mmCIF file of C-alpha atoms in Angstrom:
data_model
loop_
_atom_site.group_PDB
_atom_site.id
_atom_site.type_symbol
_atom_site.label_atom_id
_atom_site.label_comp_id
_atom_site.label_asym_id
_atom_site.label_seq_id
_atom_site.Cartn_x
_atom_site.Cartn_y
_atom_site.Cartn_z
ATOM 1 C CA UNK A 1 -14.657 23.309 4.939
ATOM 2 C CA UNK A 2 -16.840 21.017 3.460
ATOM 3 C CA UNK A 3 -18.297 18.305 5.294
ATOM 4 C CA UNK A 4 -21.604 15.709 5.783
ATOM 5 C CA UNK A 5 -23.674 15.002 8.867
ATOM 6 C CA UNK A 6 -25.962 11.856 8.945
ATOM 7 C CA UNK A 7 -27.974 10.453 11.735
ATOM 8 C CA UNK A 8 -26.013 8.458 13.835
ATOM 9 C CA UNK A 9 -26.896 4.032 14.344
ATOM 10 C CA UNK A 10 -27.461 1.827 14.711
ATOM 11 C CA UNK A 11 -31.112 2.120 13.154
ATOM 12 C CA UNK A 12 -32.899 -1.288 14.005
ATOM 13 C CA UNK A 13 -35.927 -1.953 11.702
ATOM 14 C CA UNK A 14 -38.412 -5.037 10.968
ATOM 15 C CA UNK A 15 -38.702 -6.406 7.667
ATOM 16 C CA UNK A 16 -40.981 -4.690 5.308
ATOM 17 C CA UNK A 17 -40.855 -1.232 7.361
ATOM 18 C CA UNK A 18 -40.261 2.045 5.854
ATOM 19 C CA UNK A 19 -36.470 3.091 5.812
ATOM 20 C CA UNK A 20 -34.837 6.642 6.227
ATOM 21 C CA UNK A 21 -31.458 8.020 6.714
ATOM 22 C CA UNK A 22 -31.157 11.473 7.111
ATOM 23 C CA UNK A 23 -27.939 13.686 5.272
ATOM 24 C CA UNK A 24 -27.337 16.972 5.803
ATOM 25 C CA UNK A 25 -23.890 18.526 3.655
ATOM 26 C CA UNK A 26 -21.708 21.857 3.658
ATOM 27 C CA UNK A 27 -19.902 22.997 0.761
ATOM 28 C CA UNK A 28 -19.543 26.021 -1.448
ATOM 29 C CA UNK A 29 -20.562 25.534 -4.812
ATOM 30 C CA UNK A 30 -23.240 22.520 -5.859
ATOM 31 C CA UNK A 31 -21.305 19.324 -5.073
ATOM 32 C CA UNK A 32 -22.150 15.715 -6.478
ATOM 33 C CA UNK A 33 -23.821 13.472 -3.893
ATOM 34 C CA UNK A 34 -23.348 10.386 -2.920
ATOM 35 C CA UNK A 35 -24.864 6.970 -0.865
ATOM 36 C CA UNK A 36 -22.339 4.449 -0.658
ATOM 37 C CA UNK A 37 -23.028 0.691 1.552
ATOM 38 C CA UNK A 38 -20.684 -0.953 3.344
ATOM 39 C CA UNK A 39 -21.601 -4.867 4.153
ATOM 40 C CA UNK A 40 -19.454 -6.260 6.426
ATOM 41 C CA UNK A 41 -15.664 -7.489 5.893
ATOM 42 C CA UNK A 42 -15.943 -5.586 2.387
ATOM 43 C CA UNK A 43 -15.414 -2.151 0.828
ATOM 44 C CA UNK A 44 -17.803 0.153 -0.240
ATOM 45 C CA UNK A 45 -19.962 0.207 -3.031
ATOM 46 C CA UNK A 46 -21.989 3.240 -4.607
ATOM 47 C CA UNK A 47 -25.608 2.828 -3.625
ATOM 48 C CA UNK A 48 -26.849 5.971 -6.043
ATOM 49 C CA UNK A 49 -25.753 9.538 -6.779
ATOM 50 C CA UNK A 50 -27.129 13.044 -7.791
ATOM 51 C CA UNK A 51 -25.087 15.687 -9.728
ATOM 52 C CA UNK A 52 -27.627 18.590 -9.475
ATOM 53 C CA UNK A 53 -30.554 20.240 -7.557
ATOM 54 C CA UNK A 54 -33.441 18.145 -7.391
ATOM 55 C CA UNK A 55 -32.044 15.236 -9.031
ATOM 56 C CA UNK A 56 -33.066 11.866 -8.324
ATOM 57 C CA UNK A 57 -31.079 9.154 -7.432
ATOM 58 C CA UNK A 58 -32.306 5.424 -7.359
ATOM 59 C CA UNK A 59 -31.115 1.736 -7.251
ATOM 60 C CA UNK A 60 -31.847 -1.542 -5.659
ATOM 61 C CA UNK A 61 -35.129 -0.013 -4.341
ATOM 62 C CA UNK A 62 -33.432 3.180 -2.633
ATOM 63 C CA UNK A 63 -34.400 7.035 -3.421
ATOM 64 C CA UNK A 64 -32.889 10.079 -2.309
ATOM 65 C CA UNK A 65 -33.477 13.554 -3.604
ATOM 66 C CA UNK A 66 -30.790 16.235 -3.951
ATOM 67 C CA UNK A 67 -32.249 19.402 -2.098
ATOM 68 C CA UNK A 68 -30.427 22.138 -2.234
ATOM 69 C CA UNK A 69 -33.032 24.269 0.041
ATOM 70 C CA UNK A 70 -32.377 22.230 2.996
ATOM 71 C CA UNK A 71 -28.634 21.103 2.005
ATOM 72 C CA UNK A 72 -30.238 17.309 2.171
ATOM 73 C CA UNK A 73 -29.707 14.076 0.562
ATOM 74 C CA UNK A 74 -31.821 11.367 2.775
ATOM 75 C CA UNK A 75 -32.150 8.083 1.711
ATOM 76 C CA UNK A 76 -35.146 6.009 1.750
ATOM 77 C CA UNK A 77 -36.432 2.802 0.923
ATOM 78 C CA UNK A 78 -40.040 1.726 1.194
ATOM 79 C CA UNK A 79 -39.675 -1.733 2.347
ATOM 80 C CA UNK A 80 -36.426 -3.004 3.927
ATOM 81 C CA UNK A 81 -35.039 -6.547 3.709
ATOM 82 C CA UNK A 82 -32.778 -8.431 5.982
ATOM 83 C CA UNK A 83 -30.494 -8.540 2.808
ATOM 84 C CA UNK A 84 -30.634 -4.617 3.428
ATOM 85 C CA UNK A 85 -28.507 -4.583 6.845
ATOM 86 C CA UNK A 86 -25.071 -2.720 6.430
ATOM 87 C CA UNK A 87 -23.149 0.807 6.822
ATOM 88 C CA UNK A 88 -24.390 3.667 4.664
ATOM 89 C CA UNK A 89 -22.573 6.514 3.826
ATOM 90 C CA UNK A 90 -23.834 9.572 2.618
ATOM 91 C CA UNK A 91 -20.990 11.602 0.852
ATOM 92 C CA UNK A 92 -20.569 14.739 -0.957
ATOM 93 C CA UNK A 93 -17.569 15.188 -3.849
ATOM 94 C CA UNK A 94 -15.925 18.525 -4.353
ATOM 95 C CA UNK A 95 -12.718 19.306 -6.303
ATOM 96 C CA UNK A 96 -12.188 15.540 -6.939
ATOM 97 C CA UNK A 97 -12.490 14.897 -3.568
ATOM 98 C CA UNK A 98 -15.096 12.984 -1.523
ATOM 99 C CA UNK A 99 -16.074 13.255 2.011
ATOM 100 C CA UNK A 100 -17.794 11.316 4.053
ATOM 101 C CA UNK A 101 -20.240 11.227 6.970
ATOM 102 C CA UNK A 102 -19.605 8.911 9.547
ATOM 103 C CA UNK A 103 -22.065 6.397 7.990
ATOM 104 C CA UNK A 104 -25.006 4.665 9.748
ATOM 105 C CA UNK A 105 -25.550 1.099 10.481
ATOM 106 C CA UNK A 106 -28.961 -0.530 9.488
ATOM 107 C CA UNK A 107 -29.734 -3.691 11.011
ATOM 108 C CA UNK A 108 -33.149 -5.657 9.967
ATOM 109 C CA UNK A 109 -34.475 -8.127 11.946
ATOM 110 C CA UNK A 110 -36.502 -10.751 9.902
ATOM 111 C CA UNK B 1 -17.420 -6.673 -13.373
ATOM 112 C CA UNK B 2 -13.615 -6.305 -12.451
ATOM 113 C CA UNK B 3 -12.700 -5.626 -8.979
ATOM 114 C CA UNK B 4 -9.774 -3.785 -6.677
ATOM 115 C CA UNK B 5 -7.688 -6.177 -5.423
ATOM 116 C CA UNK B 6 -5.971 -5.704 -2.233
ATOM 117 C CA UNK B 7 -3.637 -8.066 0.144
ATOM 118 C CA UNK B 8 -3.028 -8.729 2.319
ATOM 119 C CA UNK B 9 -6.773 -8.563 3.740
ATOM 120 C CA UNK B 10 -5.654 -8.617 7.538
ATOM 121 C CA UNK B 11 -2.539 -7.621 8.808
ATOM 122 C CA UNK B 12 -1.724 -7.914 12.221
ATOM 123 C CA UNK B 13 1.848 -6.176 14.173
ATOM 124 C CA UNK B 14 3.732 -4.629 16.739
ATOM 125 C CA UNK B 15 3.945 -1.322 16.693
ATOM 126 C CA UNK B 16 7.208 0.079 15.410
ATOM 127 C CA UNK B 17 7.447 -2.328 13.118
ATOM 128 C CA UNK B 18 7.253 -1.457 9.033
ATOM 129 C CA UNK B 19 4.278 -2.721 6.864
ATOM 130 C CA UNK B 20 3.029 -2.213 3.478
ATOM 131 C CA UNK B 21 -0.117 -2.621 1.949
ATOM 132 C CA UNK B 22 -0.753 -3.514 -1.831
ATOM 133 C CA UNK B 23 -3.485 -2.513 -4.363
ATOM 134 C CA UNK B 24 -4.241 -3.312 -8.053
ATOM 135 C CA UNK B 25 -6.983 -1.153 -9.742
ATOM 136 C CA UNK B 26 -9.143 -2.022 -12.330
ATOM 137 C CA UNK B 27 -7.390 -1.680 -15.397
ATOM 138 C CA UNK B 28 -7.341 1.172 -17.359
ATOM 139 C CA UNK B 29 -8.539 3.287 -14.098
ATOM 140 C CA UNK B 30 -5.900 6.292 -14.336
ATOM 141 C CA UNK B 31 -6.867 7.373 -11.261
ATOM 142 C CA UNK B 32 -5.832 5.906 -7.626
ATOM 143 C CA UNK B 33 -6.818 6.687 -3.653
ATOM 144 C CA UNK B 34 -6.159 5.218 -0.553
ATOM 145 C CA UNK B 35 -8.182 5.478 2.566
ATOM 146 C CA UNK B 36 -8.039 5.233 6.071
ATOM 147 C CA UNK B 37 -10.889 4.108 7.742
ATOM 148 C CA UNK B 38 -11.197 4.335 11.623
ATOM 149 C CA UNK B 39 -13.527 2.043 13.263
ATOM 150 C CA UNK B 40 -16.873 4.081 13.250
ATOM 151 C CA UNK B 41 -16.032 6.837 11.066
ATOM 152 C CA UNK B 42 -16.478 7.256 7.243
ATOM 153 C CA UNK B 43 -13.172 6.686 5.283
ATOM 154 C CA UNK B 44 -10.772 9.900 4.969
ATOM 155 C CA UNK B 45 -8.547 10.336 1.732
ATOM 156 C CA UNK B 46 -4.826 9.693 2.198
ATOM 157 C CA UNK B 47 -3.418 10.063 -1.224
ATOM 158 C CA UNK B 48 -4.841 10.132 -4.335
ATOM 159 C CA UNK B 49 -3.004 9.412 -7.873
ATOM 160 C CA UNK B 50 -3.344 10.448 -10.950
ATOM 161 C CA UNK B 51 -1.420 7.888 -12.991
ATOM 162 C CA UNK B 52 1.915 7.443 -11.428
ATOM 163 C CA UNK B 53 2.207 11.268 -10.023
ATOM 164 C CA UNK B 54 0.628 12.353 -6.792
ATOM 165 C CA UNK B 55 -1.898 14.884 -6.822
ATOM 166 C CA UNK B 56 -3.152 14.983 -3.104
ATOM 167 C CA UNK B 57 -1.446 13.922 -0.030
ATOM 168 C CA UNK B 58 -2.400 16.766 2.107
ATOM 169 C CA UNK B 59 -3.529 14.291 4.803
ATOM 170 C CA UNK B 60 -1.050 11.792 4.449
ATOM 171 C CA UNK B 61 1.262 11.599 7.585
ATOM 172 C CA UNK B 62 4.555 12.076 6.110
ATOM 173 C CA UNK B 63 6.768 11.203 8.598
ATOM 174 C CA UNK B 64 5.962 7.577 8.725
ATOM 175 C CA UNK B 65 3.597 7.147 5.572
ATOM 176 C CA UNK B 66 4.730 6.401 2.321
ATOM 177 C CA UNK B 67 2.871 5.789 -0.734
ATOM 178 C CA UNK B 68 3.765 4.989 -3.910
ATOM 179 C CA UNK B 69 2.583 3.971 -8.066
ATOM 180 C CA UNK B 70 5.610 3.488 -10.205
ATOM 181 C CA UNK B 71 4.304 2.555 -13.281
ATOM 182 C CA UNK B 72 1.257 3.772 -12.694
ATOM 183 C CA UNK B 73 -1.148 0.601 -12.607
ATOM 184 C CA UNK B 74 -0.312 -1.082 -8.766
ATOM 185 C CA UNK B 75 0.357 0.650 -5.626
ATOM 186 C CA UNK B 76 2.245 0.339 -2.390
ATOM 187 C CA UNK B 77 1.047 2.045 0.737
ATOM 188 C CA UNK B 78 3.912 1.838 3.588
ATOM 189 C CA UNK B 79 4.066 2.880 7.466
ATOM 190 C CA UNK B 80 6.988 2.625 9.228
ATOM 191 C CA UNK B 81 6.885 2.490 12.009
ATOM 192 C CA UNK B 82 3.497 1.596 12.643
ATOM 193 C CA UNK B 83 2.085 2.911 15.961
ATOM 194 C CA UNK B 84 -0.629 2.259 17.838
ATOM 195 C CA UNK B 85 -3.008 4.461 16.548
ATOM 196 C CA UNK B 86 -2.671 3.334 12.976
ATOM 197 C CA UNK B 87 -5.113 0.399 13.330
ATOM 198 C CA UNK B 88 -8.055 1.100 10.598
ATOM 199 C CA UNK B 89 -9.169 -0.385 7.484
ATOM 200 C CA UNK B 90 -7.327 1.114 4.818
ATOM 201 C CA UNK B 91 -9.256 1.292 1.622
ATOM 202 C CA UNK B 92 -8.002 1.649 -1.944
ATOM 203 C CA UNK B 93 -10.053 3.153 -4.587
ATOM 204 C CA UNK B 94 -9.800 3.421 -8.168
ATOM 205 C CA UNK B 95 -11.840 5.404 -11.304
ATOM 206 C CA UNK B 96 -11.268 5.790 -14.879
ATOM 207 C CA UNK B 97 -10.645 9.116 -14.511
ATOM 208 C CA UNK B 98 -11.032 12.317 -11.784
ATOM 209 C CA UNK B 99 -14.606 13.306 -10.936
ATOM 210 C CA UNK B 100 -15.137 9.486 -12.491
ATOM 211 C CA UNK B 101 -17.331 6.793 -10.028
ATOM 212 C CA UNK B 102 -14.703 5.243 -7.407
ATOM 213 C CA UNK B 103 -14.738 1.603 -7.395
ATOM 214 C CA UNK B 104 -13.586 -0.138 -3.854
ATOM 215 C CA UNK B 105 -11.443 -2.812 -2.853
ATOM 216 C CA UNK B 106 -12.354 -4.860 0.238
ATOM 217 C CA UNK B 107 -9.507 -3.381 2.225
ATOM 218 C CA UNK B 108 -6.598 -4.466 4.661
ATOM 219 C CA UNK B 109 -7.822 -4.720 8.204
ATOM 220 C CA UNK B 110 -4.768 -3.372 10.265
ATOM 221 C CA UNK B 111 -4.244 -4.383 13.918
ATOM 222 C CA UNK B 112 -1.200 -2.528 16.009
ATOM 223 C CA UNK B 113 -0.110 -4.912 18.906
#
């Protein structure tokens, strides 16, 4: 069945250093994907999204690229803040249904 | 922007015992989920609504999960009874419509005693 892999946390970073998350996703067909953040003691909010190959998705200073080559979705962000640390999930949505990797936390120190 | 409410936001119990969770979408969303979400994993889809019918609960444990959205705005997860293993954030979701952006509530933090 379908399913997402991301690297597995806790990722540690300082302030101002390059962020990335790596997603890899299974499915048949060409699903939507997904980042969604997690801060703590609250539910998840959608980070960005792409619908189709090579699509960009940005917000709040995030990127990740829809490749459907490498089945990848990795998130990065040029210069993290402290403001930054959370749980990401990576997610995939196929027949009105989303899945999600087991998320990664991302912990700045200032 | 309006929000998911949930309650209660922690819930602790002794196993065997009944509880319920509540959720209110934002309005006009036709379209409800609930989620479990075990410590350390990514949330898994329970049931999903589509108004007030259900159109998934593959992976809803029948035998002690209930879930229900009468009128189809506000929604009522039960277990009963609860057992040990049910301790998780459980997670309701809501869009405007299918294949719409899901909008989260905070979630009830359950604790089995």
């Amino acid at each position: 069945g379908d399913s997402v892999t991301q690297m597995e946390g806790p990722v540690t970073l300082s302030e101002e250093a390059f962020l990335t998350i790596n997603c890899t996703y299974t499915a048949t067909g060409y699903p939507s994907l997904f980042w969604y953040v997690q801060y703590p003691g609250e539910g998840l909010q959608l980070l960005l999204k792409a619908t189709k190959a090579d699509d960009k998705g940005s917000n709040k200073g995030f990127e990740a690229t829809y490749r459907k080559e490498t089945t990848s979705f990795h998130l990065e962000k040029g210069s993290v803040q402290v403001s930054d640390s959370a749980v990401y999930f990576c997610a995939l949505e196929s027949a009105s249904k989303i899945i999600f990797g087991s998320g990664t936390r991302l912990s700045i120190r200032p | 922007e309006a929000e998911v409410a949930q309650s209660p936001r922690y819930k602790i119990t002794e196993k065997s015992q009944a509880v319920a969770f509540w959720c209110d979408p934002i309005s006009g969303h036709a379209t409800l989920y609930w989620y479990r979400q075990i410590l350390g994993q990514g949330p898994e889809l329970l049931v999903q609504f589509q108004d007030e019918s259900v159109v998934d609960d593959s992976q809803l444990p029948k035998d002690r999960f209930s879930a229900e959205r009468l009128k189809g705005v506000d929604s009522t997860l039960k277990i009963q009874p609860a057992e040990l293993g049910d301790s998780a954030m459980y997670l309701c979701a809501s869009s405007y419509d299918r294949d719409q952006p899901q909008h989260f509530g905070d979630g009830t933090r359950l604790s089995i005693l």
